Amino acid sequence: MRLSRVSCSLSFDVRSLEQTPAGCIGFPHVQSNSPLLPRDTGRTNCRATARRCRKGVHSAPNRTNMATIAGGRRVGRQAPLSPPDQNPSAKALMRPDVNHSILLQTRLEEISDGFGAVSQPLGAAMSHAALSSGKRFRGMLLLLAAEASGGVCDTMVDAAAAVEMVHAASLIFDDLPCMDDASLRRGQPATHVAHGESRAVLGGIALITEAMSVLATARGATGAVRAQLVRILARSLGPQGLCAGQDLDLHAAKNGAGVEQEQDLKTGVLFIAGLEMLAVVKDFDDEEKAQMIAFGRQLGRVFQSYDDLLDVIGDRAALGKDVGRDAAAPGPKRGLLAVADMQQVSRHYEASRAQLDAMLRSKRLQAPEIAALLERVLPYGVRA
């Protein structure tokens, strides 16, 4: 199987740039403007789901044999786990670098089994995007945050898988000739290169609908909770989310405030959506929800700032994607480089990254595994 490669306030604000050129799984852990959730969201149902998570209520009797997967062999859906003392591969499950990655990848593979039920070529295009090796940063962050808040339950695994499917779909669209015209993604040909433009577009749409279906039938969740999860993810995609952010990125005139809005809509909304779903499932109070939303927004800004830097200084082979398109492409520059030079963007990134670390003091984010994941994906010391 394929495992994931887990590779602004403060003193500097981006606006200033324009003024100067179902069950809990007790595994050890693994080492980017959305309104608050409505108050009338069925707290009783949320608390019931949260209690199921905390009590370790399993809702999926056909769980895949994780120990066998850790050993490198795919097995049937109903294969039982062997006792640890009889299964030498069981120790692999206790490795901090595989547990949550296995959960997420396995769930994505289970979901992908139905992609080609009617059209095998369409299913192949969907799987090409959804199962390709990548950081799985959004899904992994969500699972680690869930673990820090009482445990990873089936509902949260489904939420993480749905977020990753939507992200994969967004990459399909981002790479199209009418968008970024990129040929490489996650170390392999972009979906439209491998499967054709028409099938790539259809595959991206289908991935989004499948993600919604996963949330609408999320394991271990009540009907009210499922409805909230679907609403949160849907809101992050449309005219107040990803689509608006991509449109601004491609077509809007650039200034500091506008670029920050692009970051919030193009990148931050999906981080926020995942953390909002966590808040629903774990029944966070209003203050905790606000902290999750603020963290997701800041994470989106930091992540996109780093991505802008990598477009200039990154290596195509190491990153597994095309670079130099935003900075060197004909026409107006995009992202932060449209309103600042490399040195300014680098300083802004470092300052914003420090603020993100400060936000980890929230009790729901106080986990060394989360800090370690951020350090791997968004390292300090980036220089132009």
CSV table of C-alpha atoms in Angstrom, one decimal:
chain,number,residue,atom,x,y,z
A,1,MET,CA,0.0,0.0,0.0
A,2,ARG,CA,1.0,3.6,-0.3
A,3,LEU,CA,1.8,5.4,2.9
A,4,SER,CA,1.8,9.2,3.1
A,5,ARG,CA,5.1,11.0,2.9
A,6,VAL,CA,4.9,13.0,6.0
A,7,SER,CA,7.4,15.2,4.9
A,8,CYS,CA,-0.9,38.4,10.9
A,9,SER,CA,-0.4,40.3,13.4
A,10,LEU,CA,2.8,40.1,15.5
A,11,SER,CA,5.2,42.8,14.3
A,12,PHE,CA,4.6,42.3,10.6
A,13,ASP,CA,1.3,42.2,8.7
A,14,VAL,CA,0.7,41.2,5.1
A,15,ARG,CA,-1.3,44.4,4.6
A,16,SER,CA,1.9,46.4,5.0
A,17,LEU,CA,3.6,44.6,2.1
A,18,GLU,CA,1.8,46.9,-0.4
A,19,GLN,CA,3.4,49.9,1.3
A,20,THR,CA,6.9,48.7,0.8
A,21,PRO,CA,8.3,47.0,-2.5
A,22,ALA,CA,-16.9,5.1,15.3
A,23,GLY,CA,-14.5,4.3,18.0
A,24,CYS,CA,-11.5,5.8,19.6
A,25,ILE,CA,-8.2,4.2,18.8
A,26,GLY,CA,-5.6,4.6,21.5
A,27,PHE,CA,-2.6,4.5,19.3
A,28,PRO,CA,0.5,6.6,20.1
A,29,HIS,CA,0.7,9.7,18.0
A,30,VAL,CA,2.3,10.6,14.7
A,31,GLN,CA,5.4,12.7,14.4
A,32,SER,CA,-3.5,27.0,6.4
A,33,ASN,CA,-12.8,33.8,7.4
A,34,SER,CA,-15.3,31.5,8.2
A,35,PRO,CA,-18.1,32.3,10.6
A,36,LEU,CA,-18.4,30.5,13.8
A,37,LEU,CA,-20.7,27.4,13.9
A,38,PRO,CA,-24.3,28.3,14.5
A,39,ARG,CA,-25.4,28.0,18.1
A,40,ASP,CA,-28.5,26.0,17.2
A,41,THR,CA,-26.6,22.9,16.0
A,42,GLY,CA,-28.0,20.2,18.1
A,43,ARG,CA,-25.7,20.1,21.1
A,44,THR,CA,-27.4,17.0,22.4
A,45,ASN,CA,-26.5,15.0,19.3
A,46,CYS,CA,-23.0,16.5,19.3
A,47,ARG,CA,-22.4,15.5,22.9
A,48,ALA,CA,-23.7,12.0,22.1
A,49,THR,CA,-21.2,11.6,19.3
A,50,ALA,CA,-18.4,13.1,21.5
A,51,ARG,CA,-19.3,10.6,24.3
A,52,ARG,CA,-19.0,7.7,21.8
A,53,CYS,CA,-15.6,8.9,20.7
A,54,ARG,CA,-14.4,9.1,24.3
A,55,LYS,CA,-15.8,5.7,25.3
A,56,GLY,CA,-14.2,4.0,22.3
A,57,VAL,CA,-17.5,2.9,20.6
A,58,HIS,CA,-16.6,1.2,17.4
A,59,SER,CA,-19.1,1.4,14.5
A,60,ALA,CA,-17.2,-0.4,11.8
A,61,PRO,CA,-17.2,-4.2,12.3
A,62,ASN,CA,-15.4,-4.7,9.0
A,63,ARG,CA,-12.2,-2.9,10.0
A,64,THR,CA,-9.2,-3.8,8.0
A,65,ASN,CA,-6.4,-5.8,9.6
A,66,MET,CA,-4.1,-2.9,10.5
A,67,ALA,CA,-1.3,-5.1,11.7
A,68,THR,CA,-1.1,-6.9,8.4
A,69,ILE,CA,-1.2,-3.6,6.5
A,70,ALA,CA,1.7,-2.4,8.7
A,71,GLY,CA,3.6,-5.5,7.5
A,72,GLY,CA,3.0,-4.4,3.9
A,73,ARG,CA,0.2,-6.8,2.8
A,74,ARG,CA,-3.4,-5.9,2.0
A,75,VAL,CA,-6.0,-8.2,3.5
A,76,GLY,CA,-9.7,-8.8,3.4
A,77,ARG,CA,-12.0,-6.4,5.2
A,78,GLN,CA,-13.1,-8.8,7.9
A,79,ALA,CA,-9.7,-10.2,8.9
A,80,PRO,CA,-9.4,-10.1,12.7
A,81,LEU,CA,-6.5,-8.6,14.5
A,82,SER,CA,-4.2,-11.2,16.1
A,83,PRO,CA,-3.2,-10.8,19.7
A,84,PRO,CA,0.0,-8.7,20.0
A,85,ASP,CA,2.0,-11.6,21.4
A,86,GLN,CA,1.1,-13.7,18.4
A,87,ASN,CA,1.6,-11.1,15.7
A,88,PRO,CA,5.1,-9.8,15.1
A,89,SER,CA,3.8,-7.0,12.9
A,90,ALA,CA,1.7,-5.6,15.8
A,91,LYS,CA,4.8,-3.7,17.1
A,92,ALA,CA,4.8,-1.8,13.8
A,93,LEU,CA,1.5,-0.4,14.8
A,94,MET,CA,3.1,1.3,17.8
A,95,ARG,CA,5.5,3.2,15.7
A,96,PRO,CA,4.7,6.9,16.0
A,97,ASP,CA,5.2,7.5,12.3
A,98,VAL,CA,2.6,5.0,10.9
A,99,ASN,CA,-0.5,4.8,13.0
A,100,HIS,CA,-2.5,7.8,11.9
A,101,SER,CA,-1.1,7.5,8.4
A,102,ILE,CA,-2.4,3.9,8.2
A,103,LEU,CA,-5.8,4.9,9.4
A,104,LEU,CA,-6.2,7.6,6.8
A,105,GLN,CA,-4.7,5.8,3.9
A,106,THR,CA,-6.7,2.6,4.6
A,107,ARG,CA,-9.9,4.6,4.8
A,108,LEU,CA,-9.2,6.3,1.5
A,109,GLU,CA,-8.5,3.0,-0.1
A,110,GLU,CA,-11.7,1.6,1.2
A,111,ILE,CA,-13.7,4.5,-0.2
A,112,SER,CA,-11.8,4.3,-3.5
A,113,ASP,CA,-13.0,0.7,-4.0
A,114,GLY,CA,-16.2,2.0,-5.4
A,115,PHE,CA,-14.8,4.7,-7.6
A,116,GLY,CA,-14.9,2.6,-10.8
A,117,ALA,CA,-18.2,0.8,-10.2
A,118,VAL,CA,-19.7,2.2,-13.4
A,119,SER,CA,-16.7,3.7,-15.3
A,120,GLN,CA,-13.4,2.1,-14.5
A,121,PRO,CA,-11.4,4.8,-16.3
A,122,LEU,CA,-13.2,7.5,-14.3
A,123,GLY,CA,-12.4,5.6,-11.1
A,124,ALA,CA,-8.8,5.3,-12.2
A,125,ALA,CA,-8.6,9.1,-12.6
A,126,MET,CA,-10.1,9.6,-9.2
A,127,SER,CA,-7.8,7.2,-7.5
A,128,HIS,CA,-4.8,8.7,-9.3
A,129,ALA,CA,-5.5,12.0,-7.5
A,130,ALA,CA,-6.8,10.7,-4.2
A,131,LEU,CA,-4.4,7.9,-3.5
A,132,SER,CA,-1.2,9.4,-4.8
A,133,SER,CA,1.7,9.8,-2.3
A,134,GLY,CA,1.5,13.1,-0.5
A,135,LYS,CA,1.9,14.7,2.9
A,136,ARG,CA,-1.8,14.2,3.8
A,137,PHE,CA,-1.1,17.3,5.9
A,138,ARG,CA,-4.8,18.3,6.3
A,139,GLY,CA,-6.0,14.9,7.2
A,140,MET,CA,-3.1,14.1,9.5
A,141,LEU,CA,-3.5,17.4,11.3
A,142,LEU,CA,-7.1,16.7,11.9
A,143,LEU,CA,-6.4,13.2,13.3
A,144,LEU,CA,-3.7,14.5,15.6
A,145,ALA,CA,-5.9,17.3,16.9
A,146,ALA,CA,-8.7,14.7,17.5
A,147,GLU,CA,-6.2,12.5,19.4
A,148,ALA,CA,-5.3,15.5,21.5
A,149,SER,CA,-9.0,16.1,22.3
A,150,GLY,CA,-9.8,12.6,23.6
A,151,GLY,CA,-9.1,10.1,20.8
A,152,VAL,CA,-9.5,9.4,17.1
A,153,CYS,CA,-12.9,7.9,16.4
A,154,ASP,CA,-14.4,6.6,13.1
A,155,THR,CA,-16.3,9.9,12.6
A,156,MET,CA,-13.1,11.8,12.6
A,157,VAL,CA,-11.3,9.4,10.3
A,158,ASP,CA,-14.2,9.8,7.8
A,159,ALA,CA,-13.9,13.6,8.2
A,160,ALA,CA,-10.2,13.5,7.6
A,161,ALA,CA,-10.7,11.3,4.5
A,162,ALA,CA,-13.3,13.7,3.1
A,163,VAL,CA,-11.1,16.7,3.6
A,164,GLU,CA,-8.2,14.9,1.7
A,165,MET,CA,-10.6,13.9,-1.1
A,166,VAL,CA,-11.7,17.5,-1.5
A,167,HIS,CA,-8.1,18.7,-1.4
A,168,ALA,CA,-7.1,16.2,-4.1
A,169,ALA,CA,-10.0,17.5,-6.3
A,170,SER,CA,-8.8,21.0,-5.8
A,171,LEU,CA,-5.3,20.0,-7.0
A,172,ILE,CA,-6.8,18.4,-10.2
A,173,PHE,CA,-8.5,21.7,-11.0
A,174,ASP,CA,-5.5,23.8,-10.0
A,175,ASP,CA,-3.2,21.9,-12.4
A,176,LEU,CA,-5.5,22.2,-15.5
A,177,PRO,CA,-4.2,24.2,-18.5
A,178,CYS,CA,-6.8,26.9,-17.9
A,179,MET,CA,-5.6,27.4,-14.4
A,180,ASP,CA,-1.9,26.8,-13.5
A,181,ASP,CA,-1.1,24.5,-16.5
A,182,ALA,CA,1.0,22.2,-14.3
A,183,SER,CA,2.2,18.8,-15.5
A,184,LEU,CA,3.5,17.2,-12.3
A,185,ARG,CA,1.8,16.7,-9.0
A,186,ARG,CA,2.9,14.6,-6.0
A,187,GLY,CA,5.8,13.1,-8.0
A,188,GLN,CA,3.6,11.8,-10.8
A,189,PRO,CA,1.9,13.2,-13.9
A,190,ALA,CA,-0.9,15.6,-13.1
A,191,THR,CA,-4.3,13.9,-13.4
A,192,HIS,CA,-5.2,15.7,-16.7
A,193,VAL,CA,-1.9,14.6,-18.2
A,194,ALA,CA,-2.3,11.0,-17.2
A,195,HIS,CA,-6.1,10.7,-17.9
A,196,GLY,CA,-7.1,13.5,-20.1
A,197,GLU,CA,-8.6,16.9,-19.3
A,198,SER,CA,-12.3,15.9,-19.6
A,199,ARG,CA,-11.9,12.9,-17.3
A,200,ALA,CA,-9.8,14.9,-14.9
A,201,VAL,CA,-12.6,17.5,-14.6
A,202,LEU,CA,-15.2,14.8,-14.1
A,203,GLY,CA,-13.0,13.0,-11.6
A,204,GLY,CA,-12.5,16.1,-9.6
A,205,ILE,CA,-16.3,16.7,-9.4
A,206,ALA,CA,-16.8,13.1,-8.5
A,207,LEU,CA,-14.3,13.3,-5.7
A,208,ILE,CA,-16.1,16.2,-4.1
A,209,THR,CA,-19.5,14.4,-4.3
A,210,GLU,CA,-17.9,11.3,-2.8
A,211,ALA,CA,-16.5,13.3,0.0
A,212,MET,CA,-19.9,14.7,0.8
A,213,SER,CA,-21.3,11.2,0.7
A,214,VAL,CA,-18.7,10.0,3.2
A,215,LEU,CA,-19.7,12.8,5.6
A,216,ALA,CA,-23.5,12.1,5.0
A,217,THR,CA,-22.9,8.6,6.2
A,218,ALA,CA,-20.1,9.2,8.6
A,219,ARG,CA,-19.6,6.2,10.9
A,220,GLY,CA,-20.5,6.6,14.5
A,221,ALA,CA,-22.3,10.0,14.0
A,222,THR,CA,-25.9,11.0,14.5
A,223,GLY,CA,-27.9,12.4,11.7
A,224,ALA,CA,-27.7,15.9,13.1
A,225,VAL,CA,-23.9,15.7,13.3
A,226,ARG,CA,-23.6,14.3,9.8
A,227,ALA,CA,-25.7,17.2,8.5
A,228,GLN,CA,-23.4,19.7,10.2
A,229,LEU,CA,-20.3,18.1,8.7
A,230,VAL,CA,-21.7,18.2,5.2
A,231,ARG,CA,-22.8,21.8,5.6
A,232,ILE,CA,-19.3,22.9,6.9
A,233,LEU,CA,-17.4,21.2,4.1
A,234,ALA,CA,-19.9,22.5,1.4
A,235,ARG,CA,-19.5,26.0,2.7
A,236,SER,CA,-15.8,25.8,2.3
A,237,LEU,CA,-15.9,25.0,-1.4
A,238,GLY,CA,-18.3,27.5,-3.0
A,239,PRO,CA,-18.6,31.2,-3.6
A,240,GLN,CA,-17.4,32.0,-0.1
A,241,GLY,CA,-14.6,29.4,-0.1
A,242,LEU,CA,-12.2,27.7,-2.4
A,243,CYS,CA,-13.9,28.7,-5.7
A,244,ALA,CA,-13.8,32.4,-4.7
A,245,GLY,CA,-10.2,32.1,-3.6
A,246,GLN,CA,-9.1,30.6,-6.8
A,247,ASP,CA,-11.0,33.2,-8.8
A,248,LEU,CA,-9.3,36.0,-6.9
A,249,ASP,CA,-5.9,34.3,-7.3
A,250,LEU,CA,-6.3,34.1,-11.1
A,251,HIS,CA,-8.1,37.3,-11.9
A,252,ALA,CA,-8.1,40.0,-9.1
A,253,ALA,CA,-5.8,43.0,-9.0
A,254,LYS,CA,-3.1,42.4,-6.3
A,255,ASN,CA,-2.6,44.3,-3.1
A,256,GLY,CA,-1.7,43.2,0.4
A,257,ALA,CA,-5.2,43.0,1.8
A,258,GLY,CA,-6.4,41.2,-1.3
A,259,VAL,CA,-3.6,38.6,-1.2
A,260,GLU,CA,-4.4,37.9,2.4
A,261,GLN,CA,-8.1,37.4,1.5
A,262,GLU,CA,-7.0,35.0,-1.3
A,263,GLN,CA,-4.9,33.0,1.3
A,264,ASP,CA,-7.9,32.8,3.6
A,265,LEU,CA,-10.3,31.6,0.8
A,266,LYS,CA,-8.0,29.5,-1.3
A,267,THR,CA,-6.1,27.7,1.5
A,268,GLY,CA,-7.3,28.6,4.9
A,269,VAL,CA,-11.0,27.5,4.4
A,270,LEU,CA,-10.2,23.8,4.2
A,271,PHE,CA,-8.0,23.9,7.3
A,272,ILE,CA,-10.8,25.8,9.1
A,273,ALA,CA,-13.5,23.3,7.8
A,274,GLY,CA,-11.6,20.4,9.2
A,275,LEU,CA,-11.1,22.0,12.6
A,276,GLU,CA,-14.8,23.1,12.6
A,277,MET,CA,-15.8,19.5,12.0
A,278,LEU,CA,-13.6,18.4,14.9
A,279,ALA,CA,-15.3,21.0,17.1
A,280,VAL,CA,-18.7,19.6,16.2
A,281,VAL,CA,-17.7,15.9,16.8
A,282,LYS,CA,-15.9,16.7,20.1
A,283,ASP,CA,-18.6,19.2,21.2
A,284,PHE,CA,-16.2,22.2,21.8
A,285,ASP,CA,-17.5,25.3,23.5
A,286,ASP,CA,-17.7,28.6,21.7
A,287,GLU,CA,-14.3,29.8,22.9
A,288,GLU,CA,-12.7,26.6,21.7
A,289,LYS,CA,-14.4,26.8,18.3
A,290,ALA,CA,-13.1,30.3,17.9
A,291,GLN,CA,-9.6,29.2,18.7
A,292,MET,CA,-9.8,26.4,16.1
A,293,ILE,CA,-11.1,28.8,13.4
A,294,ALA,CA,-8.3,31.4,14.2
A,295,PHE,CA,-5.7,28.7,14.1
A,296,GLY,CA,-7.0,27.3,10.8
A,297,ARG,CA,-7.0,30.8,9.2
A,298,GLN,CA,-3.5,31.5,10.4
A,299,LEU,CA,-2.3,28.1,9.2
A,300,GLY,CA,-3.7,28.8,5.8
A,301,ARG,CA,-1.8,32.1,5.5
A,302,VAL,CA,1.5,30.5,6.7
A,303,PHE,CA,1.1,27.5,4.4
A,304,GLN,CA,0.3,29.7,1.3
A,305,SER,CA,3.2,32.1,2.1
A,306,TYR,CA,5.6,29.1,2.3
A,307,ASP,CA,4.1,27.8,-1.0
A,308,ASP,CA,4.8,31.1,-2.6
A,309,LEU,CA,8.5,30.9,-1.5
A,310,LEU,CA,8.8,27.3,-2.7
A,311,ASP,CA,7.6,28.4,-6.1
A,312,VAL,CA,10.9,30.4,-6.4
A,313,ILE,CA,13.4,28.4,-4.3
A,314,GLY,CA,11.9,24.9,-4.4
A,315,ASP,CA,13.3,22.0,-6.4
A,316,ARG,CA,10.9,20.3,-8.8
A,317,ALA,CA,12.1,16.8,-8.1
A,318,ALA,CA,12.2,17.1,-4.4
A,319,LEU,CA,8.7,18.8,-4.2
A,320,GLY,CA,7.2,16.4,-6.7
A,321,LYS,CA,5.4,19.3,-8.5
A,322,ASP,CA,6.2,22.1,-10.9
A,323,VAL,CA,7.8,25.3,-9.6
A,324,GLY,CA,8.5,28.7,-11.0
A,325,ARG,CA,5.0,29.1,-12.5
A,326,ASP,CA,3.7,31.9,-10.2
A,327,ALA,CA,7.0,33.8,-10.1
A,328,ALA,CA,8.2,33.4,-13.6
A,329,ALA,CA,5.1,32.9,-15.7
A,330,PRO,CA,4.2,35.7,-18.2
A,331,GLY,CA,1.8,38.3,-17.0
A,332,PRO,CA,1.1,39.6,-13.5
A,333,LYS,CA,2.7,37.8,-10.6
A,334,ARG,CA,0.5,35.9,-8.1
A,335,GLY,CA,0.4,35.4,-4.4
A,336,LEU,CA,2.6,37.4,-2.1
A,337,LEU,CA,5.2,37.9,-4.8
A,338,ALA,CA,2.8,40.2,-6.5
A,339,VAL,CA,3.1,42.7,-3.7
A,340,ALA,CA,6.5,42.1,-2.2
A,341,ASP,CA,10.0,40.9,-3.0
A,342,MET,CA,11.5,37.6,-1.8
A,343,GLN,CA,13.2,39.0,1.3
A,344,GLN,CA,10.0,40.6,2.5
A,345,VAL,CA,8.0,37.4,1.8
A,346,SER,CA,10.6,35.4,3.7
A,347,ARG,CA,10.5,37.8,6.7
A,348,HIS,CA,6.7,37.7,6.7
A,349,TYR,CA,6.7,33.9,6.6
A,350,GLU,CA,9.0,33.6,9.6
A,351,ALA,CA,6.9,36.1,11.6
A,352,SER,CA,3.6,34.5,10.7
A,353,ARG,CA,5.1,31.0,11.5
A,354,ALA,CA,6.1,32.2,15.0
A,355,GLN,CA,2.5,33.4,15.6
A,356,LEU,CA,1.2,30.0,14.5
A,357,ASP,CA,3.4,28.4,17.2
A,358,ALA,CA,2.1,30.7,19.8
A,359,MET,CA,-1.5,29.6,18.9
A,360,LEU,CA,-0.5,26.0,19.8
A,361,ARG,CA,-0.9,26.9,23.4
A,362,SER,CA,-4.6,26.4,23.1
A,363,LYS,CA,-5.5,23.3,25.2
A,364,ARG,CA,-7.0,21.6,22.2
A,365,LEU,CA,-3.7,21.9,20.3
A,366,GLN,CA,-1.2,21.3,23.0
A,367,ALA,CA,0.4,18.1,21.6
A,368,PRO,CA,4.1,17.7,20.7
A,369,GLU,CA,3.0,15.6,17.7
A,370,ILE,CA,1.1,18.6,16.2
A,371,ALA,CA,4.1,20.9,16.7
A,372,ALA,CA,6.4,18.2,15.1
A,373,LEU,CA,4.1,17.9,12.1
A,374,LEU,CA,4.1,21.7,11.6
A,375,GLU,CA,7.9,21.8,11.8
A,376,ARG,CA,8.2,19.1,9.1
A,377,VAL,CA,5.7,20.7,6.7
A,378,LEU,CA,6.4,24.4,7.5
A,379,PRO,CA,10.0,24.6,8.7
A,380,TYR,CA,11.7,27.7,10.0
A,381,GLY,CA,14.8,29.2,8.4
A,382,VAL,CA,13.5,29.6,4.9
A,383,ARG,CA,15.7,32.0,3.1
A,384,ALA,CA,15.5,33.4,-0.4
